[in-house]
Short mmCIF file of C-alpha atoms in Angstrom, two decimals:
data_model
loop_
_atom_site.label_atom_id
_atom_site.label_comp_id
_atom_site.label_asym_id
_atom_site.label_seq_id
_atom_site.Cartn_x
_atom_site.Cartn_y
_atom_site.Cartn_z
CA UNK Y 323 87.59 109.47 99.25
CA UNK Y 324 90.07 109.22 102.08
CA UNK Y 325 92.61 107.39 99.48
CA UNK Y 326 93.71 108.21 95.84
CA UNK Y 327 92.58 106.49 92.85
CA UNK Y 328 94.10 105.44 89.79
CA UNK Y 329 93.30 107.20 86.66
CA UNK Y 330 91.53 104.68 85.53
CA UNK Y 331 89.52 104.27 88.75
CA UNK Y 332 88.41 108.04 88.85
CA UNK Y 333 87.46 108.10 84.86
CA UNK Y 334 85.29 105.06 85.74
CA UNK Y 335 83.64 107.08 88.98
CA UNK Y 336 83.12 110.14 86.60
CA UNK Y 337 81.53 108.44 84.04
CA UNK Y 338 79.56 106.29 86.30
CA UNK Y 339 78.12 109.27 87.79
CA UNK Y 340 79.03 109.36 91.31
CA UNK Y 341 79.89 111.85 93.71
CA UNK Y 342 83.27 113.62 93.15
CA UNK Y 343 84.82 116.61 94.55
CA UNK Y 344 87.62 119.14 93.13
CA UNK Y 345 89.95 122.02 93.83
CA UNK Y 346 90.50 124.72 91.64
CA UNK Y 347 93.70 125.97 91.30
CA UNK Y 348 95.57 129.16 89.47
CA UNK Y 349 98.79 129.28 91.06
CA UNK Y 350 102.56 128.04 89.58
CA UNK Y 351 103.41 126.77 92.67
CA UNK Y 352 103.83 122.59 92.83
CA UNK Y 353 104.23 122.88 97.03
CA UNK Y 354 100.96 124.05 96.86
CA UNK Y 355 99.82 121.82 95.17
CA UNK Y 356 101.61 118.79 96.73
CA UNK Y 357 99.89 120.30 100.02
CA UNK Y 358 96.20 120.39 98.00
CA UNK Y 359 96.78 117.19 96.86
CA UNK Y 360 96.86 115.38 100.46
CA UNK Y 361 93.97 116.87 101.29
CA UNK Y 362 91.34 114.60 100.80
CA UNK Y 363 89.81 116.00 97.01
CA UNK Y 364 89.05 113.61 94.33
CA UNK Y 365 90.93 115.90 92.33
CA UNK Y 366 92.63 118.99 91.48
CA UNK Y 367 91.89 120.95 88.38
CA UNK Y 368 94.96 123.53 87.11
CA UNK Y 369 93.81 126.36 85.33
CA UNK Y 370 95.84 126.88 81.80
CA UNK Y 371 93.27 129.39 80.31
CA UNK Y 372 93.02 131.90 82.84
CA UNK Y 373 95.79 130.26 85.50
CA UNK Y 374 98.92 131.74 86.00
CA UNK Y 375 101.04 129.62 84.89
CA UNK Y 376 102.49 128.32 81.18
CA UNK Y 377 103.55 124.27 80.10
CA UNK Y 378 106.42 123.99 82.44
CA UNK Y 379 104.35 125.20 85.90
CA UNK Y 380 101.14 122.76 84.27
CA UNK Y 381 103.65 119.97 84.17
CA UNK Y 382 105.45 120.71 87.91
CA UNK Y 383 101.68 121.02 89.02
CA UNK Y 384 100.84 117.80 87.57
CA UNK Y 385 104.00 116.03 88.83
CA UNK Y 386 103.29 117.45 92.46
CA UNK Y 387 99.72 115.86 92.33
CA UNK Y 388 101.07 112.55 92.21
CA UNK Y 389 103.39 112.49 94.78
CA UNK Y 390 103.20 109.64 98.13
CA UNK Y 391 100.24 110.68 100.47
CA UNK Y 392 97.82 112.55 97.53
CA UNK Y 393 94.43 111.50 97.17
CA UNK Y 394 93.63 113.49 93.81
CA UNK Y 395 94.40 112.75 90.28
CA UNK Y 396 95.55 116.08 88.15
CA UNK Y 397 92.80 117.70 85.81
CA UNK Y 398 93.90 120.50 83.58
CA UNK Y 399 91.09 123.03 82.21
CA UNK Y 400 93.14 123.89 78.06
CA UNK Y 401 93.58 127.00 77.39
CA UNK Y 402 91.49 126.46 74.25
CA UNK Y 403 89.55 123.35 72.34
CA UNK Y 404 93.12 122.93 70.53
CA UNK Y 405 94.59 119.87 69.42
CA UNK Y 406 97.88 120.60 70.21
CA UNK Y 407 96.78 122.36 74.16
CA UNK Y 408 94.88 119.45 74.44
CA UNK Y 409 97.71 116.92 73.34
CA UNK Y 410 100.36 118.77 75.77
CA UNK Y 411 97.87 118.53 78.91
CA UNK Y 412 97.87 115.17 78.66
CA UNK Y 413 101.04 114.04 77.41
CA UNK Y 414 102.32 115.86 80.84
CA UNK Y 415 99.91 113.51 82.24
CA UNK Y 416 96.35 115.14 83.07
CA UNK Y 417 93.95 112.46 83.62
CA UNK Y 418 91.05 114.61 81.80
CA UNK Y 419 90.86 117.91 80.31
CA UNK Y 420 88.33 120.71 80.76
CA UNK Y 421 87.68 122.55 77.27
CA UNK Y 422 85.90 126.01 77.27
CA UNK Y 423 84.22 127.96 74.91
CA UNK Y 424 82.11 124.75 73.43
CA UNK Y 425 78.99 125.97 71.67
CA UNK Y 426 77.85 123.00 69.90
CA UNK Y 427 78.13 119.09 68.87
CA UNK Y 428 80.59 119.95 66.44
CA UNK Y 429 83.02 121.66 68.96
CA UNK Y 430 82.16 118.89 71.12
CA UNK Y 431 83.22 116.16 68.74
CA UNK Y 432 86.34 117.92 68.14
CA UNK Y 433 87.69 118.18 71.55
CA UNK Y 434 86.34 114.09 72.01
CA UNK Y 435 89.38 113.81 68.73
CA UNK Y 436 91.42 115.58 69.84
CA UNK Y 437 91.86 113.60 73.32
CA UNK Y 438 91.73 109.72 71.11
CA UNK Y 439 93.94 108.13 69.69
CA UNK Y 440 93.59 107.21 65.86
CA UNK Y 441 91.18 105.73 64.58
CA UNK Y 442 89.34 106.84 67.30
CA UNK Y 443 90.64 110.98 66.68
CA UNK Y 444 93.49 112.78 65.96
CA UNK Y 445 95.46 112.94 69.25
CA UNK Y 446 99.40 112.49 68.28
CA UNK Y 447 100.72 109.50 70.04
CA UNK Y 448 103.99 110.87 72.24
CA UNK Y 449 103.19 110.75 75.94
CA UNK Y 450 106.46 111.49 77.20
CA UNK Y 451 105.32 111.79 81.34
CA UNK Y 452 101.51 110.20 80.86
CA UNK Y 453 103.13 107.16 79.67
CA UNK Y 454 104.72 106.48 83.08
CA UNK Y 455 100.92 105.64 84.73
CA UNK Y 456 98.12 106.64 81.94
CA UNK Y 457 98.08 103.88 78.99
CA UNK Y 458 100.50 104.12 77.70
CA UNK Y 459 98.68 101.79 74.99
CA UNK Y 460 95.96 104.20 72.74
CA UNK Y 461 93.39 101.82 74.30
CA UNK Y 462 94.47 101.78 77.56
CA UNK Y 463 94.96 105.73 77.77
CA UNK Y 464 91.47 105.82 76.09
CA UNK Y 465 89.59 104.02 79.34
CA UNK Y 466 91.76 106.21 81.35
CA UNK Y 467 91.80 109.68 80.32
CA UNK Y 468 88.11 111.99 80.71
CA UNK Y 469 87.27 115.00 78.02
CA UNK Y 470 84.95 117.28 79.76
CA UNK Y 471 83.15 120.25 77.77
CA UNK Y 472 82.25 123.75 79.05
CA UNK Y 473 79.10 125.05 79.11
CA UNK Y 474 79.27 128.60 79.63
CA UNK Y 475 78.05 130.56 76.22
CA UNK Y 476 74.65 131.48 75.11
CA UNK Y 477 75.26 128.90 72.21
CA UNK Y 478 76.52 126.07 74.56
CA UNK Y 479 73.22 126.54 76.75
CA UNK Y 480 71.01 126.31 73.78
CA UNK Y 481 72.88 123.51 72.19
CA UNK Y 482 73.27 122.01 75.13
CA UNK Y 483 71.44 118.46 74.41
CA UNK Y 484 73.45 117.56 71.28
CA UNK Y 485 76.30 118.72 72.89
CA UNK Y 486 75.45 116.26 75.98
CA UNK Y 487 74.68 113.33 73.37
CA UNK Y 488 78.13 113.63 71.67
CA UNK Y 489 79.98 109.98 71.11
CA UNK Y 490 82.80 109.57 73.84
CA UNK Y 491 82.16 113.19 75.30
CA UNK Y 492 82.67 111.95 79.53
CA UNK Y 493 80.71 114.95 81.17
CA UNK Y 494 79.66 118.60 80.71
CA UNK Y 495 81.35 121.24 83.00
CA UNK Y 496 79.41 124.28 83.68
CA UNK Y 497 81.30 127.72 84.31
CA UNK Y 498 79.09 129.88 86.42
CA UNK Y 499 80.61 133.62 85.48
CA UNK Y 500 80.53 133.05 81.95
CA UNK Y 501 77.10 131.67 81.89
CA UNK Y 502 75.26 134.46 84.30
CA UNK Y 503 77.17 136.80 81.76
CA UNK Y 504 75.70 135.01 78.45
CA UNK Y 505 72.14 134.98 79.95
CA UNK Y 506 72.55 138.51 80.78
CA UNK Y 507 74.28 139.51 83.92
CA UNK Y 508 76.04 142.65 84.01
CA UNK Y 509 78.58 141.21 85.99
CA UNK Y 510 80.15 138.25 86.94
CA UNK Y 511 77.73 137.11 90.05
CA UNK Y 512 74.90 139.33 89.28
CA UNK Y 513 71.69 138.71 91.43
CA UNK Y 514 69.14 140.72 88.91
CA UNK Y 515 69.67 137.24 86.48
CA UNK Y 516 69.47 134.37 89.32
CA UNK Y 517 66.12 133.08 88.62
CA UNK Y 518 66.94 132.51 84.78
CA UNK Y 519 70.67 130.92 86.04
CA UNK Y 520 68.81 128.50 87.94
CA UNK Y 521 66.93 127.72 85.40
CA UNK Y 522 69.99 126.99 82.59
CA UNK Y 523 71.58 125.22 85.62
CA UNK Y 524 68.71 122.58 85.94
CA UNK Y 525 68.54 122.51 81.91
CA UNK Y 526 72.23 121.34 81.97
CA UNK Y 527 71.70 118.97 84.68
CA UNK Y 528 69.15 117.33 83.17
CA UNK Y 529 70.97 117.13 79.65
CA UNK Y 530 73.58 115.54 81.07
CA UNK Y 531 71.22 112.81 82.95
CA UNK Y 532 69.34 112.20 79.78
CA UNK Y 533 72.66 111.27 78.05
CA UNK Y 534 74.07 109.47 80.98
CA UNK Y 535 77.32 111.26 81.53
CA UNK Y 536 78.63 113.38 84.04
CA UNK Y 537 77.38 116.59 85.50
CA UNK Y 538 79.97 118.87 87.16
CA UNK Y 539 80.28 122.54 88.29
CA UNK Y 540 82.62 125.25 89.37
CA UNK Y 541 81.67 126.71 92.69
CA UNK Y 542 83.08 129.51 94.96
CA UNK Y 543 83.31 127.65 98.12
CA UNK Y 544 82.21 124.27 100.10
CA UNK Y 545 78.77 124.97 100.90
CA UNK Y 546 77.69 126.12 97.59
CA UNK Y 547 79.45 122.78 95.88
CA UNK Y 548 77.10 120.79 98.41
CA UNK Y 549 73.98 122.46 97.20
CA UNK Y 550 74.83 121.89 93.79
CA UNK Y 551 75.74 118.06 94.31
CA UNK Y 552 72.48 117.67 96.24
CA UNK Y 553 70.69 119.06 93.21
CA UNK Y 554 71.97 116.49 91.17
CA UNK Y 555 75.03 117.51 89.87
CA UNK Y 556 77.60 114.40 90.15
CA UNK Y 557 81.18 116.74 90.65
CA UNK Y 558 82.00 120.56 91.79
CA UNK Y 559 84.81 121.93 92.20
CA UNK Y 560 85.87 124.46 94.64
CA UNK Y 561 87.72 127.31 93.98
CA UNK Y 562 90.33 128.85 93.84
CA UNK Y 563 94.01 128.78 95.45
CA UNK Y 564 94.75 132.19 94.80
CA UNK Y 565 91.66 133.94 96.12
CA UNK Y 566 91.43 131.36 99.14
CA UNK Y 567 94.60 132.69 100.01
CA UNK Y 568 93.30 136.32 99.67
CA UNK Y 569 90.58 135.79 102.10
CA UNK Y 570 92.31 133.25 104.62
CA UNK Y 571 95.00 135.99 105.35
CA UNK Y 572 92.33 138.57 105.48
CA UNK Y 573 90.21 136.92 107.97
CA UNK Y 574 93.25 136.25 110.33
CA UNK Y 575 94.75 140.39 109.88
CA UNK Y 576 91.06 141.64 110.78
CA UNK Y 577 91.20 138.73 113.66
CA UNK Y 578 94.46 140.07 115.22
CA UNK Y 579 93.48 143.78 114.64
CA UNK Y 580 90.17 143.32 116.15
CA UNK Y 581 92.20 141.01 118.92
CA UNK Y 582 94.59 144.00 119.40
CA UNK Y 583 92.23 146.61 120.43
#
């Protein structure tokens, strides 16, 4: 996408399926994000559960994302499937919200609530900031704003299908760490469980086909958010800011000490 897209535009992409691409980011720092923003992703994603950040560096983050020259709308991963976190996100103006922790069609159905307006759900009509380009008319907000759901527990994965065929829920957002961990890695990226990760991966992929909605993933780097997308997935995210900027300024110290000898 070499130009951004309305709200509106990228909920339509998303829940049309096609091909969109993400950054991940866990830092309280809006230059950053300004600077992410312009680079060419379909969208950035700020991390409330495990970022490091609270409301106010959400809401800078957000406001950054939508300054002259970005390309990305602002996604914002709740720190919990919460009315009120979920209510906050977007009232600072998210375009969608990623919800963790969903383990069936019931916690499904209340994070699709919690993002509508009555009679639709039970999201509290004040968007102080979203108001300014989201809606800011309940039906308006509704064609505009996406409500993604985790899969990532050993309940989500087996309840993935009704969780997939849940009214209004836009797309299904698998985290990777969690998940090896449910299925029964020891660790985070452990190798011992890949053949039985691949094998919830394509089970959530195909879910999400069946039910027509949209397929995403988080992903450690570029290449691996190609494979996925090739496989079928329809978004992936790369990530993260924070350890990016870990390994960036470790490849250039070992560059200049090996340059030095």
């Amino acid at each position: 996408m070499s130009a951004g897209r309305t709200s509106a535009q990228f909920t339509a992409a998303l829940r049309n399926r096609e091909q969109l691409i993400g950054y991940w980011s866990l830092l309280d720092s809006p230059i950053a994000a300004e600077r992410l923003a312009r680079v060419g992703y379909d969208y950035l994603a700020f991390d409330a559960q495990h970022g490091l950040f609270g409301y106010q560096g959400m809401l800078n983050n957000l406001l950054a994302t939508d300054t002259k020259g970005s390309t990305a709308v602002g996604m914002v991963r709740v720190e919990a499937n919460d009315l009120t976190y979920i209510g906050k996100a977007l009232d600072a103006g998210a375009t969608g919200v990623i919800v963790p922790l969903i383990d069936n069609a019931r916690d499904a159905a209340d994070a699709v609530s919690a993002v509508r307006y009555p009679p639709l759900g039970r999201r509290s009509y004040g968007p102080m900031r979203s108001q300014l380009r989201i809606g800011p008319n309940p039906a308006d907000a509704h064609e505009q704003t996406a409500v993604l759901a985790m899969i990532e527990t050993a309940d989500g994965l087996a309840n993935v299908e009704e969780i997939c065929a849940t009214p209004g829920l836009d797309g299904i957002y698998v985290g990777p760490s969690d998940l090896r961990l449910a299925i029964g890695g020891v660790t985070s990226t452990d190798p011992s469980v890949q053949e039985e990760f691949e094998q919830a991966l394509t089970r959530v992929r195909k879910a999400a086909e069946a039910a027509g909605i949209a397929a995403g993933i988080h992903n450690a780097d570029g290449a691996s958010a190609a494979r996925r997308l090739a496989e079928g997935f329809t978004f992936a995210t790369v990530a993260a800011d924070v350890v990016h900027l870990q390994q960036i300024a470790t490849s250039h110290l070992e560059a200049a000490r090996g340059g030095a000898r």
